[in-house]
PDB file of C-alpha atoms in Angstrom:
ATOM      1  CA  UNK F   6     114.290 -22.433 104.600  1.00  0.00           C
ATOM      2  CA  UNK F   7     111.466 -19.814 106.082  1.00  0.00           C
ATOM      3  CA  UNK F   8     108.391 -21.905 106.843  1.00  0.00           C
ATOM      4  CA  UNK F   9     104.926 -19.886 107.647  1.00  0.00           C
ATOM      5  CA  UNK F  10     101.596 -22.020 108.333  1.00  0.00           C
ATOM      6  CA  UNK F  11      98.712 -19.322 108.660  1.00  0.00           C
ATOM      7  CA  UNK F  12      94.748 -19.761 108.001  1.00  0.00           C
ATOM      8  CA  UNK F  13      92.639 -18.672 105.099  1.00  0.00           C
ATOM      9  CA  UNK F  14      92.146 -15.573 107.394  1.00  0.00           C
ATOM     10  CA  UNK F  15      96.082 -15.347 106.510  1.00  0.00           C
ATOM     11  CA  UNK F  16      96.625 -15.497 110.622  1.00  0.00           C
ATOM     12  CA  UNK F  17     100.242 -17.083 111.186  1.00  0.00           C
ATOM     13  CA  UNK F  18      99.943 -19.847 113.694  1.00  0.00           C
ATOM     14  CA  UNK F  19     103.430 -21.231 113.318  1.00  0.00           C
ATOM     15  CA  UNK F  20     106.481 -20.172 111.846  1.00  0.00           C
ATOM     16  CA  UNK F  21     110.366 -21.225 112.276  1.00  0.00           C
ATOM     17  CA  UNK F  22     113.340 -19.707 113.332  1.00  0.00           C
ATOM     18  CA  UNK F  23     114.561 -19.170 109.482  1.00  0.00           C
ATOM     19  CA  UNK F  24     111.103 -17.088 109.151  1.00  0.00           C
ATOM     20  CA  UNK F  25     112.002 -14.841 111.928  1.00  0.00           C
ATOM     21  CA  UNK F  26     115.606 -14.261 111.175  1.00  0.00           C
ATOM     22  CA  UNK F  27     114.926 -13.308 107.416  1.00  0.00           C
ATOM     23  CA  UNK F  28     111.688 -10.933 108.631  1.00  0.00           C
ATOM     24  CA  UNK F  29     113.573  -9.797 111.745  1.00  0.00           C
ATOM     25  CA  UNK F  30     110.693 -10.344 113.868  1.00  0.00           C
ATOM     26  CA  UNK F  31     110.316 -12.878 116.735  1.00  0.00           C
ATOM     27  CA  UNK F  32     108.012 -15.654 116.785  1.00  0.00           C
ATOM     28  CA  UNK F  33     105.872 -14.117 119.704  1.00  0.00           C
ATOM     29  CA  UNK F  34     105.275 -10.900 117.268  1.00  0.00           C
ATOM     30  CA  UNK F  35     104.836 -12.762 114.178  1.00  0.00           C
ATOM     31  CA  UNK F  36     102.183 -15.382 115.848  1.00  0.00           C
ATOM     32  CA  UNK F  37     100.119 -12.310 116.367  1.00  0.00           C
ATOM     33  CA  UNK F  38     100.192 -11.007 112.573  1.00  0.00           C
ATOM     34  CA  UNK F  39      98.967 -11.551 109.303  1.00  0.00           C
ATOM     35  CA  UNK F  40     100.307 -12.376 105.925  1.00  0.00           C
ATOM     36  CA  UNK F  41      98.949  -9.030 104.891  1.00  0.00           C
ATOM     37  CA  UNK F  42     101.474  -7.412 107.564  1.00  0.00           C
ATOM     38  CA  UNK F  43     104.752  -8.483 105.920  1.00  0.00           C
ATOM     39  CA  UNK F  44     103.226  -8.586 102.269  1.00  0.00           C
ATOM     40  CA  UNK F  45     101.550  -5.751 101.464  1.00  0.00           C
ATOM     41  CA  UNK F  46     100.611  -6.961  97.834  1.00  0.00           C
ATOM     42  CA  UNK F  47      98.748  -9.952  99.502  1.00  0.00           C
ATOM     43  CA  UNK F  48      95.622  -8.048 100.714  1.00  0.00           C
ATOM     44  CA  UNK F  49      94.980  -7.025  97.043  1.00  0.00           C
ATOM     45  CA  UNK F  50      95.379 -10.260  95.541  1.00  0.00           C
ATOM     46  CA  UNK F  51      93.905 -12.211  98.506  1.00  0.00           C
ATOM     47  CA  UNK F  52      90.904 -13.744  96.524  1.00  0.00           C
ATOM     48  CA  UNK F  53      92.490 -14.962  93.637  1.00  0.00           C
ATOM     49  CA  UNK F  54      95.411 -16.814  95.846  1.00  0.00           C
ATOM     50  CA  UNK F  55      92.541 -18.262  97.841  1.00  0.00           C
ATOM     51  CA  UNK F  56      90.792 -19.494  94.592  1.00  0.00           C
ATOM     52  CA  UNK F  57      93.829 -20.785  92.828  1.00  0.00           C
ATOM     53  CA  UNK F  58      95.542 -22.411  95.853  1.00  0.00           C
ATOM     54  CA  UNK F  59      91.852 -24.484  96.639  1.00  0.00           C
ATOM     55  CA  UNK F  60      91.768 -25.540  93.005  1.00  0.00           C
ATOM     56  CA  UNK F  61      95.417 -26.274  92.384  1.00  0.00           C
ATOM     57  CA  UNK F  62      96.348 -27.225  95.807  1.00  0.00           C
ATOM     58  CA  UNK F  63     100.196 -26.076  95.096  1.00  0.00           C
ATOM     59  CA  UNK F  64     101.119 -22.888  93.765  1.00  0.00           C
ATOM     60  CA  UNK F  65     104.282 -20.606  92.991  1.00  0.00           C
ATOM     61  CA  UNK F  66     104.568 -16.848  92.853  1.00  0.00           C
ATOM     62  CA  UNK F  67     107.309 -14.086  93.253  1.00  0.00           C
ATOM     63  CA  UNK F  68     106.553 -11.313  96.009  1.00  0.00           C
ATOM     64  CA  UNK F  69     107.596  -8.539  98.222  1.00  0.00           C
ATOM     65  CA  UNK F  70     107.826  -8.860 101.698  1.00  0.00           C
ATOM     66  CA  UNK F  71     108.451  -5.916 104.407  1.00  0.00           C
ATOM     67  CA  UNK F  72     111.087  -6.281 107.102  1.00  0.00           C
ATOM     68  CA  UNK F  73     110.729  -4.982 110.906  1.00  0.00           C
ATOM     69  CA  UNK F  74     113.320  -2.260 109.961  1.00  0.00           C
ATOM     70  CA  UNK F  75     110.862  -1.320 106.692  1.00  0.00           C
ATOM     71  CA  UNK F  76     113.051  -2.346 104.432  1.00  0.00           C
ATOM     72  CA  UNK F  77     111.633  -4.780 101.433  1.00  0.00           C
ATOM     73  CA  UNK F  78     112.842  -7.670  99.700  1.00  0.00           C
ATOM     74  CA  UNK F  79     111.639 -10.201  96.804  1.00  0.00           C
ATOM     75  CA  UNK F  80     110.912 -13.444  97.553  1.00  0.00           C
ATOM     76  CA  UNK F  81     109.914 -16.850  95.685  1.00  0.00           C
ATOM     77  CA  UNK F  82     106.923 -18.482  97.609  1.00  0.00           C
ATOM     78  CA  UNK F  83     105.877 -22.044  97.387  1.00  0.00           C
ATOM     79  CA  UNK F  84     102.187 -22.603  99.060  1.00  0.00           C
ATOM     80  CA  UNK F  85     100.647 -25.571  99.602  1.00  0.00           C
ATOM     81  CA  UNK F  86      96.613 -26.017 100.684  1.00  0.00           C
ATOM     82  CA  UNK F  87      95.698 -28.303 103.528  1.00  0.00           C
ATOM     83  CA  UNK F  88      92.248 -29.448 104.882  1.00  0.00           C
ATOM     84  CA  UNK F  89      91.323 -30.764 108.195  1.00  0.00           C
ATOM     85  CA  UNK F  90      87.552 -31.613 108.702  1.00  0.00           C
ATOM     86  CA  UNK F  91      86.151 -27.856 108.128  1.00  0.00           C
ATOM     87  CA  UNK F  92      89.705 -25.970 108.692  1.00  0.00           C
ATOM     88  CA  UNK F  93      91.861 -24.789 105.629  1.00  0.00           C
ATOM     89  CA  UNK F  94      95.562 -24.420 106.341  1.00  0.00           C
ATOM     90  CA  UNK F  95      97.982 -23.122 103.976  1.00  0.00           C
ATOM     91  CA  UNK F  96     101.953 -23.966 104.408  1.00  0.00           C
ATOM     92  CA  UNK F  97     104.175 -21.031 102.756  1.00  0.00           C
ATOM     93  CA  UNK F  98     107.956 -21.425 101.893  1.00  0.00           C
ATOM     94  CA  UNK F  99     109.009 -18.040 101.649  1.00  0.00           C
ATOM     95  CA  UNK F 100     112.879 -17.855  99.785  1.00  0.00           C
ATOM     96  CA  UNK F 101     114.717 -14.766  99.612  1.00  0.00           C
ATOM     97  CA  UNK F 102     115.617 -14.044  95.884  1.00  0.00           C
ATOM     98  CA  UNK F 103     117.276 -10.964  96.371  1.00  0.00           C
ATOM     99  CA  UNK F 104     120.689 -12.129  95.240  1.00  0.00           C
ATOM    100  CA  UNK F 105     119.399 -13.562  92.306  1.00  0.00           C
ATOM    101  CA  UNK F 106     117.047 -10.453  91.428  1.00  0.00           C
ATOM    102  CA  UNK F 107     120.584  -8.220  91.581  1.00  0.00           C
ATOM    103  CA  UNK F 108     122.500 -10.828  89.130  1.00  0.00           C
ATOM    104  CA  UNK F 109     119.291 -10.913  86.957  1.00  0.00           C
ATOM    105  CA  UNK F 110     119.625  -6.755  86.900  1.00  0.00           C
ATOM    106  CA  UNK F 111     123.476  -7.044  86.227  1.00  0.00           C
ATOM    107  CA  UNK F 112     123.002  -9.228  83.383  1.00  0.00           C
ATOM    108  CA  UNK F 113     120.228  -7.143  82.098  1.00  0.00           C
ATOM    109  CA  UNK F 114     122.746  -4.053  82.507  1.00  0.00           C
ATOM    110  CA  UNK F 115     125.584  -6.113  81.104  1.00  0.00           C
ATOM    111  CA  UNK F 116     123.332  -7.126  77.798  1.00  0.00           C
ATOM    112  CA  UNK F 117     122.159  -3.438  77.315  1.00  0.00           C
ATOM    113  CA  UNK F 118     125.833  -2.277  77.819  1.00  0.00           C
ATOM    114  CA  UNK F 119     126.986  -5.140  75.252  1.00  0.00           C
ATOM    115  CA  UNK F 120     123.966  -3.920  73.011  1.00  0.00           C
ATOM    116  CA  UNK F 121     124.949  -0.189  73.126  1.00  0.00           C
ATOM    117  CA  UNK F 122     128.334  -1.102  72.396  1.00  0.00           C
ATOM    118  CA  UNK F 123     127.539  -3.399  69.339  1.00  0.00           C
ATOM    119  CA  UNK F 124     125.462  -0.757  67.896  1.00  0.00           C
ATOM    120  CA  UNK F 125     127.913   1.761  68.277  1.00  0.00           C
ATOM    121  CA  UNK F 126     130.454  -0.387  66.351  1.00  0.00           C
ATOM    122  CA  UNK F 127     127.862  -1.019  64.055  1.00  0.00           C
ATOM    123  CA  UNK F 128     127.619   2.946  63.405  1.00  0.00           C
ATOM    124  CA  UNK F 129     131.098   3.063  63.230  1.00  0.00           C
ATOM    125  CA  UNK F 130     131.691  -0.226  60.653  1.00  0.00           C
ATOM    126  CA  UNK F 131     129.382   1.601  58.525  1.00  0.00           C
ATOM    127  CA  UNK F 132     130.667   4.684  58.445  1.00  0.00           C
ATOM    128  CA  UNK F 133     133.974   3.016  57.538  1.00  0.00           C
ATOM    129  CA  UNK F 134     132.196   1.428  54.761  1.00  0.00           C
ATOM    130  CA  UNK F 135     130.974   4.834  53.657  1.00  0.00           C
ATOM    131  CA  UNK F 136     134.268   6.598  53.632  1.00  0.00           C
ATOM    132  CA  UNK F 137     135.751   3.599  51.322  1.00  0.00           C
ATOM    133  CA  UNK F 138     132.822   3.662  49.004  1.00  0.00           C
ATOM    134  CA  UNK F 139     133.668   7.396  48.692  1.00  0.00           C
ATOM    135  CA  UNK F 140     137.019   7.449  48.403  1.00  0.00           C
ATOM    136  CA  UNK F 141     137.031   4.717  45.714  1.00  0.00           C
ATOM    137  CA  UNK F 142     134.373   6.564  43.822  1.00  0.00           C
ATOM    138  CA  UNK F 143     136.841   9.450  43.577  1.00  0.00           C
ATOM    139  CA  UNK F 144     139.464   6.849  42.407  1.00  0.00           C
ATOM    140  CA  UNK F 145     136.857   6.027  39.719  1.00  0.00           C
ATOM    141  CA  UNK F 146     136.135   9.580  38.863  1.00  0.00           C
ATOM    142  CA  UNK F 147     139.982  10.376  38.303  1.00  0.00           C
ATOM    143  CA  UNK F 148     140.446   7.227  35.837  1.00  0.00           C
ATOM    144  CA  UNK F 149     137.203   8.377  34.243  1.00  0.00           C
ATOM    145  CA  UNK F 150     138.429  11.870  33.501  1.00  0.00           C
ATOM    146  CA  UNK F 151     142.030  10.629  32.307  1.00  0.00           C
ATOM    147  CA  UNK F 152     140.206   8.435  30.363  1.00  0.00           C
ATOM    148  CA  UNK F 153     138.678  11.054  28.330  1.00  0.00           C
ATOM    149  CA  UNK F 154     141.852  12.765  27.908  1.00  0.00           C
ATOM    150  CA  UNK F 155     143.484   9.792  26.571  1.00  0.00           C
ATOM    151  CA  UNK F 156     144.153   9.822  22.920  1.00  0.00           C
ATOM    152  CA  UNK F 157     145.581   5.757  22.686  1.00  0.00           C
ATOM    153  CA  UNK F 158     142.627   3.407  22.589  1.00  0.00           C
ATOM    154  CA  UNK F 159     144.177   0.333  24.546  1.00  0.00           C
ATOM    155  CA  UNK F 160     145.066   2.527  27.347  1.00  0.00           C
ATOM    156  CA  UNK F 161     141.527   4.078  27.453  1.00  0.00           C
ATOM    157  CA  UNK F 162     140.280   0.148  27.199  1.00  0.00           C
ATOM    158  CA  UNK F 163     142.353  -0.402  30.229  1.00  0.00           C
ATOM    159  CA  UNK F 164     141.397   2.467  32.310  1.00  0.00           C
ATOM    160  CA  UNK F 165     137.698   1.826  31.420  1.00  0.00           C
ATOM    161  CA  UNK F 166     138.357  -1.614  32.862  1.00  0.00           C
ATOM    162  CA  UNK F 167     140.066  -0.556  36.076  1.00  0.00           C
ATOM    163  CA  UNK F 168     137.512   2.112  36.609  1.00  0.00           C
ATOM    164  CA  UNK F 169     134.663  -0.883  36.436  1.00  0.00           C
ATOM    165  CA  UNK F 170     136.822  -2.899  38.620  1.00  0.00           C
ATOM    166  CA  UNK F 171     136.986  -0.147  41.165  1.00  0.00           C
ATOM    167  CA  UNK F 172     133.113   0.095  40.861  1.00  0.00           C
ATOM    168  CA  UNK F 173     132.657  -3.777  41.683  1.00  0.00           C
ATOM    169  CA  UNK F 174     134.445  -3.558  45.080  1.00  0.00           C
ATOM    170  CA  UNK F 175     132.871   0.010  45.866  1.00  0.00           C
ATOM    171  CA  UNK F 176     129.562  -1.393  45.569  1.00  0.00           C
ATOM    172  CA  UNK F 177     130.237  -3.756  47.783  1.00  0.00           C
ATOM    173  CA  UNK F 178     131.269  -1.354  50.598  1.00  0.00           C
ATOM    174  CA  UNK F 179     127.856   0.770  49.332  1.00  0.00           C
ATOM    175  CA  UNK F 180     125.765  -2.378  50.248  1.00  0.00           C
ATOM    176  CA  UNK F 181     127.547  -3.018  53.420  1.00  0.00           C
ATOM    177  CA  UNK F 182     126.575   0.765  54.540  1.00  0.00           C
ATOM    178  CA  UNK F 183     123.294   0.545  53.720  1.00  0.00           C
ATOM    179  CA  UNK F 184     122.399  -2.723  54.759  1.00  0.00           C
ATOM    180  CA  UNK F 185     121.152  -3.514  58.570  1.00  0.00           C
ATOM    181  CA  UNK F 186     123.525  -6.337  58.793  1.00  0.00           C
ATOM    182  CA  UNK F 187     127.114  -4.787  58.217  1.00  0.00           C
ATOM    183  CA  UNK F 188     129.250  -7.913  58.057  1.00  0.00           C
ATOM    184  CA  UNK F 189     127.276  -9.992  55.088  1.00  0.00           C
ATOM    185  CA  UNK F 190     126.248  -9.083  51.281  1.00  0.00           C
ATOM    186  CA  UNK F 191     123.294 -10.833  49.804  1.00  0.00           C
ATOM    187  CA  UNK F 192     124.961 -11.576  46.554  1.00  0.00           C
ATOM    188  CA  UNK F 193     121.415 -12.064  44.722  1.00  0.00           C
ATOM    189  CA  UNK F 194     121.099  -7.984  45.186  1.00  0.00           C
ATOM    190  CA  UNK F 195     124.647  -7.031  44.552  1.00  0.00           C
ATOM    191  CA  UNK F 196     125.222  -9.173  41.464  1.00  0.00           C
ATOM    192  CA  UNK F 197     121.761  -7.329  39.987  1.00  0.00           C
ATOM    193  CA  UNK F 198     123.315  -3.855  40.727  1.00  0.00           C
ATOM    194  CA  UNK F 199     126.754  -5.250  39.141  1.00  0.00           C
ATOM    195  CA  UNK F 200     125.503  -6.794  36.004  1.00  0.00           C
ATOM    196  CA  UNK F 201     122.944  -3.489  35.388  1.00  0.00           C
ATOM    197  CA  UNK F 202     126.245  -1.282  35.711  1.00  0.00           C
ATOM    198  CA  UNK F 203     128.214  -3.465  33.543  1.00  0.00           C
ATOM    199  CA  UNK F 204     125.600  -3.603  30.888  1.00  0.00           C
ATOM    200  CA  UNK F 205     125.331   0.216  30.668  1.00  0.00           C
ATOM    201  CA  UNK F 206     128.976   0.379  30.675  1.00  0.00           C
ATOM    202  CA  UNK F 207     130.165  -2.169  27.798  1.00  0.00           C
ATOM    203  CA  UNK F 208     127.138  -3.613  26.156  1.00  0.00           C
ATOM    204  CA  UNK F 209     124.496  -0.570  25.880  1.00  0.00           C
ATOM    205  CA  UNK F 210     122.850  -0.874  22.424  1.00  0.00           C
ATOM    206  CA  UNK F 211     124.348  -4.058  21.348  1.00  0.00           C
ATOM    207  CA  UNK F 212     121.993  -6.391  21.940  1.00  0.00           C
ATOM    208  CA  UNK F 213     123.382  -8.203  24.538  1.00  0.00           C
ATOM    209  CA  UNK F 214     121.009  -9.131  27.637  1.00  0.00           C
ATOM    210  CA  UNK F 215     121.642 -10.301  30.974  1.00  0.00           C
ATOM    211  CA  UNK F 216     119.934 -13.066  32.572  1.00  0.00           C
ATOM    212  CA  UNK F 217     120.516 -13.681  36.496  1.00  0.00           C
ATOM    213  CA  UNK F 218     119.941 -17.027  37.931  1.00  0.00           C
ATOM    214  CA  UNK F 219     121.293 -16.852  41.654  1.00  0.00           C
ATOM    215  CA  UNK F 220     119.738 -18.322  44.521  1.00  0.00           C
ATOM    216  CA  UNK F 221     119.646 -16.423  48.079  1.00  0.00           C
ATOM    217  CA  UNK F 222     123.599 -16.218  49.064  1.00  0.00           C
ATOM    218  CA  UNK F 223     125.231 -14.502  51.469  1.00  0.00           C
ATOM    219  CA  UNK F 224     128.761 -14.029  51.883  1.00  0.00           C
ATOM    220  CA  UNK F 225     131.290 -11.986  54.219  1.00  0.00           C
ATOM    221  CA  UNK F 226     132.777  -9.235  52.907  1.00  0.00           C
ATOM    222  CA  UNK F 227     135.958 -10.727  51.625  1.00  0.00           C
ATOM    223  CA  UNK F 228     134.406 -13.189  49.726  1.00  0.00           C
ATOM    224  CA  UNK F 229     131.921 -10.897  48.176  1.00  0.00           C
ATOM    225  CA  UNK F 230     134.811  -8.555  46.760  1.00  0.00           C
ATOM    226  CA  UNK F 231     136.696 -11.319  45.364  1.00  0.00           C
ATOM    227  CA  UNK F 232     133.559 -13.125  43.752  1.00  0.00           C
ATOM    228  CA  UNK F 233     132.380  -9.680  42.214  1.00  0.00           C
ATOM    229  CA  UNK F 234     135.806  -9.038  40.883  1.00  0.00           C
ATOM    230  CA  UNK F 235     135.784 -12.560  39.034  1.00  0.00           C
ATOM    231  CA  UNK F 236     132.158 -11.974  37.751  1.00  0.00           C
ATOM    232  CA  UNK F 237     133.383  -8.756  36.375  1.00  0.00           C
ATOM    233  CA  UNK F 238     136.287 -10.369  34.622  1.00  0.00           C
ATOM    234  CA  UNK F 239     134.014 -13.229  33.184  1.00  0.00           C
ATOM    235  CA  UNK F 240     131.411 -10.720  32.082  1.00  0.00           C
ATOM    236  CA  UNK F 241     134.113  -8.454  30.193  1.00  0.00           C
ATOM    237  CA  UNK F 242     135.699 -11.687  28.564  1.00  0.00           C
ATOM    238  CA  UNK F 243     131.630 -12.343  27.034  1.00  0.00           C
ATOM    239  CA  UNK F 244     131.384  -9.140  26.087  1.00  0.00           C
ATOM    240  CA  UNK F 245     134.404  -8.856  24.102  1.00  0.00           C
ATOM    241  CA  UNK F 246     134.923 -12.675  22.762  1.00  0.00           C
ATOM    242  CA  UNK F 247     131.495 -14.096  22.593  1.00  0.00           C
ATOM    243  CA  UNK F 248     129.707 -11.982  20.039  1.00  0.00           C
ATOM    244  CA  UNK F 249     132.079 -11.338  17.408  1.00  0.00           C
ATOM    245  CA  UNK F 250     129.769 -10.767  14.171  1.00  0.00           C
ATOM    246  CA  UNK F 251     126.994 -11.739  16.072  1.00  0.00           C
ATOM    247  CA  UNK F 252     123.786  -9.265  16.334  1.00  0.00           C
ATOM    248  CA  UNK F 253     122.562 -10.159  19.727  1.00  0.00           C
ATOM    249  CA  UNK F 254     123.739 -12.560  22.438  1.00  0.00           C
ATOM    250  CA  UNK F 255     122.773 -13.830  26.097  1.00  0.00           C
ATOM    251  CA  UNK F 256     124.818 -13.664  29.376  1.00  0.00           C
ATOM    252  CA  UNK F 257     123.927 -15.819  32.021  1.00  0.00           C
ATOM    253  CA  UNK F 258     125.040 -14.992  35.465  1.00  0.00           C
ATOM    254  CA  UNK F 259     124.792 -17.766  37.998  1.00  0.00           C
ATOM    255  CA  UNK F 260     125.283 -18.491  41.673  1.00  0.00           C
ATOM    256  CA  UNK F 261     123.999 -21.574  43.599  1.00  0.00           C
ATOM    257  CA  UNK F 262     124.567 -23.314  47.183  1.00  0.00           C
ATOM    258  CA  UNK F 263     125.946 -26.872  46.727  1.00  0.00           C
ATOM    259  CA  UNK F 264     124.972 -29.770  49.159  1.00  0.00           C
ATOM    260  CA  UNK F 265     128.332 -30.074  50.312  1.00  0.00           C
ATOM    261  CA  UNK F 266     128.304 -26.608  51.458  1.00  0.00           C
ATOM    262  CA  UNK F 267     130.509 -25.103  48.354  1.00  0.00           C
ATOM    263  CA  UNK F 268     128.776 -22.322  46.380  1.00  0.00           C
ATOM    264  CA  UNK F 269     129.127 -22.320  42.739  1.00  0.00           C
ATOM    265  CA  UNK F 270     128.973 -19.313  40.493  1.00  0.00           C
ATOM    266  CA  UNK F 271     129.973 -18.171  36.951  1.00  0.00           C
ATOM    267  CA  UNK F 272     128.939 -16.956  33.503  1.00  0.00           C
ATOM    268  CA  UNK F 273     127.795 -18.707  30.649  1.00  0.00           C
ATOM    269  CA  UNK F 274     127.039 -17.070  27.107  1.00  0.00           C
ATOM    270  CA  UNK F 275     125.073 -18.309  24.115  1.00  0.00           C
ATOM    271  CA  UNK F 276     127.998 -17.005  21.768  1.00  0.00           C
ATOM    272  CA  UNK F 277     130.663 -18.421  19.066  1.00  0.00           C
ATOM    273  CA  UNK F 278     132.675 -20.174  21.839  1.00  0.00           C
ATOM    274  CA  UNK F 279     136.224 -19.167  22.921  1.00  0.00           C
ATOM    275  CA  UNK F 280     139.891 -20.566  22.539  1.00  0.00           C
ATOM    276  CA  UNK F 281     140.634 -21.498  26.003  1.00  0.00           C
ATOM    277  CA  UNK F 282     144.024 -21.623  25.366  1.00  0.00           C
ATOM    278  CA  UNK F 283     144.284 -17.872  24.299  1.00  0.00           C
ATOM    279  CA  UNK F 284     141.583 -16.778  26.984  1.00  0.00           C
ATOM    280  CA  UNK F 285     144.121 -18.477  29.854  1.00  0.00           C
ATOM    281  CA  UNK F 286     147.064 -16.546  28.402  1.00  0.00           C
ATOM    282  CA  UNK F 287     149.308 -14.791  30.682  1.00  0.00           C
ATOM    283  CA  UNK F 288     149.167 -11.797  28.869  1.00  0.00           C
ATOM    284  CA  UNK F 289     145.544 -11.163  29.851  1.00  0.00           C
ATOM    285  CA  UNK F 290     145.233  -9.545  32.889  1.00  0.00           C
ATOM    286  CA  UNK F 291     141.679 -10.675  33.125  1.00  0.00           C
ATOM    287  CA  UNK F 292     142.288 -14.109  33.286  1.00  0.00           C
ATOM    288  CA  UNK F 293     145.208 -14.089  35.488  1.00  0.00           C
ATOM    289  CA  UNK F 294     142.796 -12.374  37.978  1.00  0.00           C
ATOM    290  CA  UNK F 295     140.630 -14.711  37.565  1.00  0.00           C
ATOM    291  CA  UNK F 296     142.846 -17.735  37.994  1.00  0.00           C
ATOM    292  CA  UNK F 297     144.519 -16.096  40.904  1.00  0.00           C
ATOM    293  CA  UNK F 298     141.702 -15.044  43.233  1.00  0.00           C
ATOM    294  CA  UNK F 299     140.053 -18.151  42.417  1.00  0.00           C
ATOM    295  CA  UNK F 300     143.002 -20.703  43.525  1.00  0.00           C
ATOM    296  CA  UNK F 301     145.071 -18.815  46.068  1.00  0.00           C
ATOM    297  CA  UNK F 302     142.441 -16.141  47.524  1.00  0.00           C
ATOM    298  CA  UNK F 303     139.047 -18.351  47.374  1.00  0.00           C
ATOM    299  CA  UNK F 304     140.848 -21.759  47.323  1.00  0.00           C
ATOM    300  CA  UNK F 305     138.706 -22.717  44.804  1.00  0.00           C
ATOM    301  CA  UNK F 306     138.332 -24.608  41.524  1.00  0.00           C
ATOM    302  CA  UNK F 307     137.857 -23.184  37.933  1.00  0.00           C
ATOM    303  CA  UNK F 308     136.079 -25.253  34.949  1.00  0.00           C
ATOM    304  CA  UNK F 309     135.273 -23.981  31.591  1.00  0.00           C
ATOM    305  CA  UNK F 310     133.070 -25.472  28.851  1.00  0.00           C
ATOM    306  CA  UNK F 311     133.118 -24.038  25.182  1.00  0.00           C
ATOM    307  CA  UNK F 312     130.580 -26.904  24.035  1.00  0.00           C
ATOM    308  CA  UNK F 313     127.745 -24.328  23.635  1.00  0.00           C
ATOM    309  CA  UNK F 314     128.977 -20.936  23.836  1.00  0.00           C
ATOM    310  CA  UNK F 315     131.120 -20.557  26.624  1.00  0.00           C
ATOM    311  CA  UNK F 316     130.837 -21.163  30.327  1.00  0.00           C
ATOM    312  CA  UNK F 317     132.820 -20.579  33.233  1.00  0.00           C
ATOM    313  CA  UNK F 318     132.375 -22.112  36.592  1.00  0.00           C
ATOM    314  CA  UNK F 319     134.173 -21.185  39.954  1.00  0.00           C
ATOM    315  CA  UNK F 320     133.838 -23.752  43.033  1.00  0.00           C
ATOM    316  CA  UNK F 321     134.615 -22.299  46.257  1.00  0.00           C
ATOM    317  CA  UNK F 322     133.960 -22.718  50.581  1.00  0.00           C
ATOM    318  CA  UNK F 323     132.666 -19.423  51.715  1.00  0.00           C
ATOM    319  CA  UNK F 324     133.935 -18.426  54.864  1.00  0.00           C
ATOM    320  CA  UNK F 325     132.163 -19.984  57.828  1.00  0.00           C
ATOM    321  CA  UNK F 326     130.183 -16.860  59.016  1.00  0.00           C
ATOM    322  CA  UNK F 327     128.902 -16.123  55.124  1.00  0.00           C
ATOM    323  CA  UNK F 328     126.179 -18.128  54.443  1.00  0.00           C
ATOM    324  CA  UNK F 329     122.974 -18.010  56.802  1.00  0.00           C
TER     325      UNK F 329
END
C-alpha cells in the first residue's frame, strides 16, 4: 500500500517503495516534491483539507493523482493527523482504484444498455397490445354489421354477446397499451370502464344502476382477461334474469384481497333471485364459460347465494407477479 508522510505545507518527508512504484518516481525525486505536484486538485482544496483533518483527525476521500509520465489515475486516500510538539504531520495511504472505477463504469454502461433494451421491449409490447386491440375492434365491428343484418333475434343476441365479450378482452389490451406499466392491469380502473360499457350496451334506460366496490388490485394480463370475461357473463346473467317484472335494480361488482393472498370477486344483484340449477345448465354458454374459466384456468372456486337477490362469488389465487 503506498504511504506518504508530509508536513502541513504538503512537503513529503517519507514515502515507501509502493508509493514510488505507483507514481513512477524515485524516493529522492518524491522527497523534493509536494503533494500538490502529484495531486493537481489538492492545491485548491488545501484550506478545507487542513481544517477538516485537524478537526476530525482522520478523513477519507477520492482524488486524481499524476504519474511521472503525465498519466492520471483515481486514488482513494485515507489520511491521519499527527501532532508532535509544535509540528503537525499527515500520514496518507493512497490506493489506486482504477480497476474499481472501470468496473463501476462498466456496470453503469451495462445498466444503461439494459435500460434501453427494456425501453425498446416496452415499446414493442405496447405496439403489440395496440395492434391486438385494433384487430379485436375490427372483429367486433364485423359482428356488429352482421348483427344489423340478422333477422333472427336469438342469433342477434348471440352476436351481441360475442361482440361484448370481445370488447372485454380488447379493453385489457387497450389499458396495457396506455399504461406506463405494460405487464399489469389496475382492475379497479378496468372494471369501471367495463361496467360502464355494459350498462350502455345492455341496460340503457332500464332503470338498472351499477355499484362498483373494488379494492386497488393489479393482475397480470392473463388473469385480467379471464376475470373480465367472468364479470361480463355474470353481469349479463343479472341483466337477463334478475329484474324480470321490476322497474329498477342494482348490480354490485366487487373485488377484494383476502388475507390469505387470494382475490375474491363477483357480481351481486337485488333482483328476484335465480334458479341455480337452471343457471348452471349445460345449455347456457355463459355459465359454461364462467365455470370452465374459474375451475380450469384460474384454478378457483365459485359460490352462489340466492337468499337476497343473487350473488356469484369467485375466489382464486392470482399469479405471483400480479399484485403489488
